[in-house]
Amino acid sequence: MLAIRDQRDKRAFAQLFDHFAPRLKGFVIRSGAAPGQAEDIVQDVMLSVWRKAHLFDPERAQVSSWIYQIARNRQIDIARKNGRPLPEALKAEETETEPDAGQVLALEQETDVLREALNRLNPDQREMIEKAYLGELSHSDIAETTGLPLGTIKSRIRLGLERLRHELKDLRQE
Amino acid sequence: MTERISHHIPDALMASYVAGTLPKPFALVVATHVSMCDSCRANYLAHQAAGGAVLENIAEEPLSGDLRDRVLGALDDAIDLDDPETDETPRDGIYPGPVMAALKGKAPRWKSIGGGVRQCIVDMGREGSARLLHIPAGRPVPEHSHGGLELTLVLQGGFSDTTGHFDVGDVEIANDELEHIPTADPGDDCICLAATDAPLRFSGLVPRILQPLFAI
Ligand SMILES: [Zn+2]
Ligand SMILES: [Zn+2]
């Protein structure tokens, strides 16, 4: 993904496409897209990934998390005209520091732990979690499901955010 | 700022926000709170990671033969497309970006709803409504109950009710059982972003008559 972001590497993008596009198609069909529309959404999402590559920040998100949110936002945009309110972006692109390898690796490990936790759930629980993130449950339904353990990944991301704030402050003081 | 926040967005609301099933007025409150609170931003990103794990684990669907070529062939033209997500509305004073976006970049236009309290409706639709409330320092909001869920996020000043005290950045979550009289702290006037998925019901007679008039 960094090759796509920093070198606009089309071959790296083709690899990313081969990994994610078939999953994305399965994902958007399961979350309600008409089969005829599914590939249009996959195309839109993958082109957004290419266009927005400069916004990708490996210290705060894994590629899968990032693509997940782009895909959900795209489906919400199609479902309702005026879309969804989004938080302010962190101005990470203003910092010129290299991503912190330790933070990137730690986040990757936490994400693997999360994926394994999802695989270890019993089938009913796992289906509920999938439904929640596929956009098939209301917030009150989600409140009744037992969630994934998100505690450690939260604190990992939190540390990354604190580091970013710190750097931004240093940057402003220079 | 972020360290002082003590009332946050619960996990179920955050998961629903990330998945896109949260009614739009509540989504506005969550987006605004995340813009003010690092702890909830971390939670927001953690739920995206959970969504990413679901995406990684989903059964693949075969693609039609030409999709790959079509997408790879479009890369050179894809750069210049408009991207609404990157030209976000900037924050203005106490109003974070998502609120300014809901206000279409303009300053709020206040309307009096009695008792010195003013409001500015920022979103109204089938899914509910979101409004800014301006409560003079030390004054109460008329007693009311909720048909459904109400989220109230403090942008300036603070308020208290029977459930506790709420400062800048704090979110109060009220449901259909709560009847309350939020009272603004002395000092600064209190400005809140409040979202409901059902109309508020005021307990006093006069405000109830006024409700249709002010679209409360
Ligand atoms: Zn918070
Ligand atoms: Zn209330």
Short mmCIF file of C-alpha atoms and ligand atoms in Angstrom, two decimals:
data_model
loop_
_atom_site.label_atom_id
_atom_site.label_comp_id
_atom_site.label_asym_id
_atom_site.label_seq_id
_atom_site.Cartn_x
_atom_site.Cartn_y
_atom_site.Cartn_z
CA MET A 1 0.00 0.00 0.00
CA LEU A 2 2.87 2.37 0.74
CA ALA A 3 4.23 1.74 -2.76
CA ILE A 4 0.87 2.84 -4.09
CA ARG A 5 0.80 5.89 -1.86
CA ASP A 6 4.37 7.05 -2.33
CA GLN A 7 5.36 5.80 -5.80
CA ARG A 8 1.92 5.54 -7.44
CA ASP A 9 2.97 1.96 -8.22
CA LYS A 10 0.39 0.38 -10.55
CA ARG A 11 1.75 -3.12 -10.16
CA ALA A 12 1.34 -2.89 -6.38
CA PHE A 13 -2.18 -1.63 -6.96
CA ALA A 14 -2.94 -4.62 -9.20
CA GLN A 15 -1.88 -6.92 -6.35
CA LEU A 16 -4.08 -5.06 -3.91
CA PHE A 17 -6.94 -5.34 -6.41
CA ASP A 18 -6.46 -9.09 -6.73
CA HIS A 19 -6.61 -9.49 -2.96
CA PHE A 20 -9.48 -7.17 -2.12
CA ALA A 21 -11.76 -6.92 -5.17
CA PRO A 22 -13.27 -10.45 -4.86
CA ARG A 23 -13.75 -9.93 -1.10
CA LEU A 24 -15.29 -6.54 -1.71
CA LYS A 25 -17.71 -8.05 -4.17
CA GLY A 26 -18.73 -10.69 -1.62
CA PHE A 27 -18.97 -7.95 1.02
CA VAL A 28 -21.20 -5.56 -0.93
CA ILE A 29 -23.50 -8.36 -2.08
CA ARG A 30 -23.90 -9.57 1.51
CA SER A 31 -24.64 -6.05 2.67
CA GLY A 32 -27.48 -5.68 0.23
CA ALA A 33 -26.14 -4.48 -3.13
CA ALA A 34 -27.99 -5.83 -6.17
CA PRO A 35 -25.75 -8.31 -8.02
CA GLY A 36 -25.83 -6.06 -11.08
CA GLN A 37 -24.61 -3.12 -9.01
CA ALA A 38 -21.95 -4.95 -7.01
CA GLU A 39 -19.13 -4.66 -9.52
CA ASP A 40 -19.82 -0.96 -10.09
CA ILE A 41 -19.37 -0.43 -6.35
CA VAL A 42 -16.19 -2.55 -6.34
CA GLN A 43 -14.87 -0.41 -9.19
CA ASP A 44 -15.77 2.87 -7.40
CA VAL A 45 -14.18 1.70 -4.16
CA MET A 46 -10.95 0.48 -5.77
CA LEU A 47 -10.60 3.72 -7.74
CA SER A 48 -11.16 5.68 -4.50
CA VAL A 49 -8.38 3.66 -2.90
CA TRP A 50 -6.08 4.73 -5.73
CA ARG A 51 -7.21 8.38 -5.58
CA LYS A 52 -7.11 8.68 -1.80
CA ALA A 53 -3.86 6.76 -1.35
CA HIS A 54 -2.16 9.93 -0.07
CA LEU A 55 -4.56 9.91 2.90
CA PHE A 56 -3.65 6.39 3.97
CA ASP A 57 -1.78 6.37 7.27
CA PRO A 58 -0.28 3.01 8.30
CA GLU A 59 0.22 4.17 11.89
CA ARG A 60 -3.49 4.44 12.45
CA ALA A 61 -5.14 1.99 10.09
CA GLN A 62 -4.57 -1.28 8.34
CA VAL A 63 -5.38 -1.40 4.65
CA SER A 64 -8.38 -3.65 5.35
CA SER A 65 -9.87 -1.17 7.90
CA TRP A 66 -9.36 1.68 5.52
CA ILE A 67 -10.93 -0.08 2.54
CA TYR A 68 -13.78 -1.27 4.75
CA GLN A 69 -14.69 2.32 5.62
CA ILE A 70 -14.42 3.52 2.03
CA ALA A 71 -16.73 0.68 0.96
CA ARG A 72 -19.34 1.39 3.65
CA ASN A 73 -19.27 5.13 2.91
CA ARG A 74 -19.78 4.40 -0.77
CA GLN A 75 -22.78 2.17 -0.04
CA ILE A 76 -24.29 4.76 2.31
CA ASP A 77 -23.82 7.46 -0.35
CA ILE A 78 -25.76 5.32 -2.79
CA ALA A 79 -28.50 4.58 -0.24
CA ARG A 80 -29.08 8.20 0.77
CA LYS A 81 -28.27 11.25 -1.23
CA ASN A 82 -26.68 13.46 1.40
CA GLY A 83 -24.33 10.86 2.77
CA ARG A 84 -23.00 10.66 6.26
CA PRO A 85 -21.36 13.25 8.54
CA LEU A 86 -17.63 12.53 8.83
CA PRO A 87 -15.19 13.61 11.55
CA GLU A 88 -12.51 16.17 10.86
CA ALA A 89 -9.51 14.54 9.23
CA LEU A 90 -6.31 14.43 11.22
CA LYS A 91 -3.83 16.61 9.47
CA ALA A 92 -1.26 13.83 9.39
CA GLU A 93 -0.22 14.64 5.85
CA GLU A 94 1.18 17.94 7.07
CA THR A 95 3.80 16.19 9.13
CA GLU A 96 6.83 15.10 7.21
CA THR A 97 7.99 12.48 9.64
CA GLU A 98 8.34 8.89 8.48
CA PRO A 99 5.79 6.43 9.84
CA ASP A 100 7.02 4.84 13.04
CA ALA A 101 7.87 1.23 12.17
CA GLY A 102 7.20 0.01 15.71
CA GLN A 103 3.75 1.56 15.75
CA VAL A 104 2.91 0.19 12.29
CA LEU A 105 4.01 -3.32 13.28
CA ALA A 106 2.17 -3.21 16.60
CA LEU A 107 -1.02 -2.15 14.88
CA GLU A 108 -0.62 -4.96 12.37
CA GLN A 109 -0.24 -7.47 15.19
CA GLU A 110 -3.28 -6.12 17.02
CA THR A 111 -5.31 -6.38 13.83
CA ASP A 112 -4.22 -10.02 13.40
CA VAL A 113 -5.30 -10.73 16.97
CA LEU A 114 -8.67 -9.17 16.21
CA ARG A 115 -9.10 -11.26 13.06
CA GLU A 116 -8.25 -14.44 14.97
CA ALA A 117 -10.72 -13.48 17.69
CA LEU A 118 -13.39 -13.15 15.00
CA ASN A 119 -12.50 -16.61 13.67
CA ARG A 120 -12.70 -18.17 17.12
CA LEU A 121 -16.23 -16.94 17.84
CA ASN A 122 -18.99 -19.52 17.68
CA PRO A 123 -20.90 -19.36 14.37
CA ASP A 124 -23.92 -17.50 15.79
CA GLN A 125 -21.82 -14.84 17.48
CA ARG A 126 -19.67 -14.47 14.42
CA GLU A 127 -22.70 -13.99 12.23
CA MET A 128 -24.00 -11.25 14.52
CA ILE A 129 -20.66 -9.41 14.37
CA GLU A 130 -20.58 -9.74 10.60
CA LYS A 131 -24.12 -8.42 10.36
CA ALA A 132 -23.23 -5.46 12.57
CA TYR A 133 -20.30 -4.39 10.39
CA LEU A 134 -22.10 -5.19 7.15
CA GLY A 135 -24.67 -2.59 8.19
CA GLU A 136 -27.53 -5.00 8.85
CA LEU A 137 -28.13 -4.17 12.52
CA SER A 138 -29.49 -1.06 14.20
CA HIS A 139 -27.54 0.52 17.06
CA SER A 140 -29.98 -0.94 19.60
CA ASP A 141 -29.54 -4.43 18.11
CA ILE A 142 -25.77 -4.02 18.29
CA ALA A 143 -26.05 -3.04 21.95
CA GLU A 144 -27.43 -6.52 22.63
CA THR A 145 -24.69 -8.45 20.86
CA THR A 146 -21.52 -9.35 22.68
CA GLY A 147 -18.83 -7.47 20.84
CA LEU A 148 -15.29 -8.28 19.83
CA PRO A 149 -12.60 -7.47 22.36
CA LEU A 150 -11.37 -4.11 21.09
CA GLY A 151 -9.52 -2.97 24.21
CA THR A 152 -5.91 -3.57 23.23
CA ILE A 153 -6.24 -2.30 19.68
CA LYS A 154 -7.92 0.84 21.05
CA SER A 155 -5.04 1.61 23.37
CA ARG A 156 -2.55 0.89 20.58
CA ILE A 157 -4.27 3.38 18.27
CA ARG A 158 -4.58 5.84 21.13
CA LEU A 159 -0.80 5.77 21.60
CA GLY A 160 -0.35 6.48 17.90
CA LEU A 161 -2.70 9.44 18.12
CA GLU A 162 -0.86 10.84 21.11
CA ARG A 163 2.40 10.55 19.23
CA LEU A 164 0.86 12.41 16.29
CA ARG A 165 -0.45 15.21 18.54
CA HIS A 166 2.99 15.50 20.05
CA GLU A 167 4.65 15.80 16.66
CA LEU A 168 2.12 18.35 15.47
CA LYS A 169 2.83 20.44 18.54
CA ASP A 170 6.58 20.27 17.94
CA LEU A 171 6.01 21.19 14.33
CA ARG A 172 3.99 24.27 15.26
CA GLN A 173 6.64 25.40 17.71
CA GLU A 174 9.48 25.28 15.19
CA MET B 1 -9.11 19.60 25.72
CA THR B 2 -9.53 15.92 25.20
CA GLU B 3 -8.42 14.95 28.74
CA ARG B 4 -11.32 16.78 30.33
CA ILE B 5 -13.96 14.81 28.47
CA SER B 6 -15.60 12.25 30.75
CA HIS B 7 -18.80 11.24 28.88
CA HIS B 8 -18.06 9.39 25.64
CA ILE B 9 -19.75 7.57 22.75
CA PRO B 10 -20.66 3.98 23.78
CA ASP B 11 -19.40 1.06 21.66
CA ALA B 12 -22.76 0.12 20.16
CA LEU B 13 -23.31 3.65 18.83
CA MET B 14 -19.76 3.77 17.49
CA ALA B 15 -20.05 0.39 15.74
CA SER B 16 -23.34 1.49 14.22
CA TYR B 17 -21.81 4.81 13.14
CA VAL B 18 -18.87 3.04 11.46
CA ALA B 19 -21.22 0.57 9.73
CA GLY B 20 -23.43 3.44 8.59
CA THR B 21 -26.66 2.35 10.30
CA LEU B 22 -26.83 5.15 12.85
CA PRO B 23 -29.61 7.67 12.07
CA LYS B 24 -28.10 10.78 10.52
CA PRO B 25 -28.72 13.23 13.42
CA PHE B 26 -26.85 10.89 15.80
CA ALA B 27 -24.13 10.35 13.21
CA LEU B 28 -23.60 14.11 13.24
CA VAL B 29 -23.10 14.06 17.02
CA VAL B 30 -20.66 11.13 16.78
CA ALA B 31 -18.67 12.76 13.96
CA THR B 32 -18.49 15.99 15.97
CA HIS B 33 -17.46 14.25 19.18
CA VAL B 34 -14.75 12.25 17.37
CA SER B 35 -13.45 15.56 16.03
CA MET B 36 -13.05 16.72 19.67
CA CYS B 37 -12.01 13.50 21.46
CA ASP B 38 -8.89 11.38 20.80
CA SER B 39 -10.14 8.55 22.96
CA CYS B 40 -13.25 8.15 20.79
CA ARG B 41 -11.19 8.62 17.63
CA ALA B 42 -9.15 5.62 18.73
CA ASN B 43 -12.38 3.74 19.33
CA TYR B 44 -13.66 4.81 15.91
CA LEU B 45 -10.50 3.47 14.26
CA ALA B 46 -10.72 0.25 16.31
CA HIS B 47 -14.24 -0.39 15.01
CA GLN B 48 -12.99 0.23 11.48
CA ALA B 49 -10.36 -2.43 12.16
CA ALA B 50 -13.14 -4.81 13.23
CA GLY B 51 -14.98 -3.99 9.99
CA GLY B 52 -11.73 -4.63 8.12
CA ALA B 53 -11.45 -8.04 9.83
CA VAL B 54 -14.97 -8.88 8.65
CA LEU B 55 -14.03 -7.80 5.13
CA GLU B 56 -10.88 -9.96 5.17
CA ASN B 57 -12.87 -12.99 6.31
CA ILE B 58 -15.77 -12.68 3.89
CA ALA B 59 -16.34 -15.33 1.19
CA GLU B 60 -14.91 -14.11 -2.13
CA GLU B 61 -17.12 -13.66 -5.18
CA PRO B 62 -15.63 -14.29 -8.64
CA LEU B 63 -15.30 -11.13 -10.72
CA SER B 64 -16.41 -10.85 -14.30
CA GLY B 65 -13.56 -11.09 -16.76
CA ASP B 66 -13.10 -7.46 -17.71
CA LEU B 67 -13.46 -5.72 -14.32
CA ARG B 68 -9.76 -5.89 -13.50
CA ASP B 69 -8.75 -4.42 -16.86
CA ARG B 70 -11.42 -1.74 -16.61
CA VAL B 71 -10.22 -0.58 -13.18
CA LEU B 72 -6.52 -0.75 -14.01
CA GLY B 73 -7.19 1.07 -17.28
CA ALA B 74 -8.97 3.89 -15.47
CA LEU B 75 -6.14 4.71 -13.04
CA ASP B 76 -4.64 7.54 -15.08
CA ASP B 77 -7.99 9.28 -15.40
CA ALA B 78 -8.97 8.72 -11.78
CA ILE B 79 -6.76 11.40 -10.31
CA ASP B 80 -8.71 14.51 -11.14
CA LEU B 81 -12.16 13.40 -10.01
CA ASP B 82 -13.88 15.54 -7.38
CA ASP B 83 -13.55 14.13 -3.95
CA PRO B 84 -16.10 15.43 -1.43
CA GLU B 85 -14.30 13.73 1.43
CA THR B 86 -11.10 15.67 1.00
CA ASP B 87 -12.64 19.14 0.76
CA GLU B 88 -14.13 19.10 4.24
CA THR B 89 -15.64 22.17 5.86
CA PRO B 90 -13.15 23.65 8.35
CA ARG B 91 -13.99 24.17 12.02
CA ASP B 92 -15.05 27.70 12.99
CA GLY B 93 -14.53 28.75 16.61
CA ILE B 94 -16.46 26.39 18.87
CA TYR B 95 -18.10 24.62 15.91
CA PRO B 96 -16.14 21.56 14.68
CA GLY B 97 -16.00 20.70 10.97
CA PRO B 98 -19.02 18.35 10.89
CA VAL B 99 -21.25 21.03 12.49
CA MET B 100 -19.99 23.65 10.03
CA ALA B 101 -20.69 21.20 7.20
CA ALA B 102 -24.27 20.75 8.49
CA LEU B 103 -24.58 24.56 8.65
CA LYS B 104 -23.25 24.69 5.06
CA GLY B 105 -20.36 26.82 6.26
CA LYS B 106 -22.55 29.66 7.57
CA ALA B 107 -22.94 30.99 11.12
CA PRO B 108 -25.98 29.57 12.97
CA ARG B 109 -29.26 31.49 12.65
CA TRP B 110 -30.84 31.43 16.10
CA LYS B 111 -34.57 31.42 16.84
CA SER B 112 -36.00 31.97 20.30
CA ILE B 113 -37.99 29.10 21.79
CA GLY B 114 -38.84 30.87 25.06
CA GLY B 115 -37.20 31.14 28.47
CA GLY B 116 -34.19 32.84 26.86
CA VAL B 117 -33.34 29.55 25.12
CA ARG B 118 -32.57 29.75 21.41
CA GLN B 119 -32.18 27.02 18.82
CA CYS B 120 -30.94 26.55 15.29
CA ILE B 121 -32.07 23.40 13.49
CA VAL B 122 -29.17 21.95 11.52
CA ASP B 123 -30.74 18.75 10.24
CA MET B 124 -34.34 17.57 10.03
CA GLY B 125 -35.60 14.50 8.26
CA ARG B 126 -37.24 11.10 8.49
CA GLU B 127 -34.47 9.85 10.76
CA GLY B 128 -34.94 12.60 13.35
CA SER B 129 -33.47 16.02 13.91
CA ALA B 130 -30.33 17.74 15.11
CA ARG B 131 -30.25 21.25 16.48
CA LEU B 132 -27.94 23.68 18.20
CA LEU B 133 -29.28 24.94 21.53
CA HIS B 134 -28.14 28.17 23.14
CA ILE B 135 -28.96 28.28 26.85
CA PRO B 136 -28.11 31.46 28.82
CA ALA B 137 -25.68 30.86 31.71
CA GLY B 138 -27.49 29.60 34.80
CA ARG B 139 -30.81 29.05 33.03
CA PRO B 140 -32.75 25.78 32.59
CA VAL B 141 -34.12 24.14 29.44
CA PRO B 142 -37.87 23.47 29.92
CA GLU B 143 -38.52 20.05 31.48
CA HIS B 144 -39.09 17.42 28.80
CA SER B 145 -39.06 13.72 28.14
CA HIS B 146 -37.92 11.84 25.04
CA GLY B 147 -39.86 9.65 22.66
CA GLY B 148 -36.65 7.86 21.81
CA LEU B 149 -32.93 8.47 22.11
CA GLU B 150 -31.44 11.93 22.65
CA LEU B 151 -27.72 12.72 22.36
CA THR B 152 -26.54 16.11 23.62
CA LEU B 153 -22.95 17.25 23.01
CA VAL B 154 -21.60 20.34 24.78
CA LEU B 155 -19.74 22.78 22.50
CA GLN B 156 -19.42 25.71 24.94
CA GLY B 157 -20.06 26.18 28.67
CA GLY B 158 -21.62 23.23 30.47
CA PHE B 159 -24.81 21.96 32.03
CA SER B 160 -26.07 19.71 34.79
CA ASP B 161 -29.14 17.59 35.35
CA THR B 162 -30.09 14.74 37.68
CA THR B 163 -27.74 12.35 35.84
CA GLY B 164 -24.60 14.44 36.22
CA HIS B 165 -22.49 17.31 34.96
CA PHE B 166 -21.49 17.83 31.33
CA ASP B 167 -18.55 19.92 30.14
CA VAL B 168 -17.25 20.88 26.69
CA GLY B 169 -16.91 17.68 24.64
CA ASP B 170 -19.12 15.57 26.91
CA VAL B 171 -22.09 13.68 25.45
CA GLU B 172 -25.25 13.05 27.45
CA ILE B 173 -27.25 10.02 26.36
CA ALA B 174 -30.91 10.21 27.36
CA ASN B 175 -33.57 7.63 26.54
CA ASP B 176 -37.35 7.50 26.70
CA GLU B 177 -37.35 7.02 30.47
CA LEU B 178 -35.52 10.22 31.36
CA GLU B 179 -37.41 13.38 32.16
CA HIS B 180 -34.92 16.09 32.88
CA ILE B 181 -34.27 19.80 33.24
CA PRO B 182 -30.73 20.44 31.99
CA THR B 183 -29.51 23.67 33.61
CA ALA B 184 -26.65 25.70 32.14
CA ASP B 185 -23.64 26.36 34.36
CA PRO B 186 -23.04 29.90 35.56
CA GLY B 187 -20.34 31.69 33.57
CA ASP B 188 -20.44 31.14 29.81
CA ASP B 189 -23.71 30.57 28.00
CA CYS B 190 -24.10 26.90 27.13
CA ILE B 191 -24.17 25.87 23.48
CA CYS B 192 -25.01 22.24 22.70
CA LEU B 193 -25.60 20.05 19.68
CA ALA B 194 -28.68 17.91 20.43
CA ALA B 195 -30.00 15.06 18.29
CA THR B 196 -33.21 13.06 18.66
CA ASP B 197 -34.92 10.36 16.64
CA ALA B 198 -38.37 11.39 17.94
CA PRO B 199 -39.90 14.74 18.93
CA LEU B 200 -39.21 16.00 22.45
CA ARG B 201 -42.24 16.22 24.74
CA PHE B 202 -42.24 19.17 27.09
CA SER B 203 -44.01 18.66 30.38
CA GLY B 204 -45.31 22.22 30.79
CA LEU B 205 -48.49 23.19 28.92
CA VAL B 206 -47.19 26.22 27.06
CA PRO B 207 -44.14 24.64 25.52
CA ARG B 208 -46.26 21.72 24.27
CA ILE B 209 -48.53 24.15 22.43
CA LEU B 210 -45.48 25.80 20.96
CA GLN B 211 -44.00 22.53 19.74
CA PRO B 212 -45.55 22.41 16.26
CA LEU B 213 -44.68 26.05 15.76
CA PHE B 214 -41.00 25.60 16.45
CA ALA B 215 -40.67 22.09 15.10
CA ILE B 216 -39.09 20.94 18.36
ZN ZN C 1 -14.98 10.55 23.60
ZN ZN C 2 -33.42 15.98 26.96
#
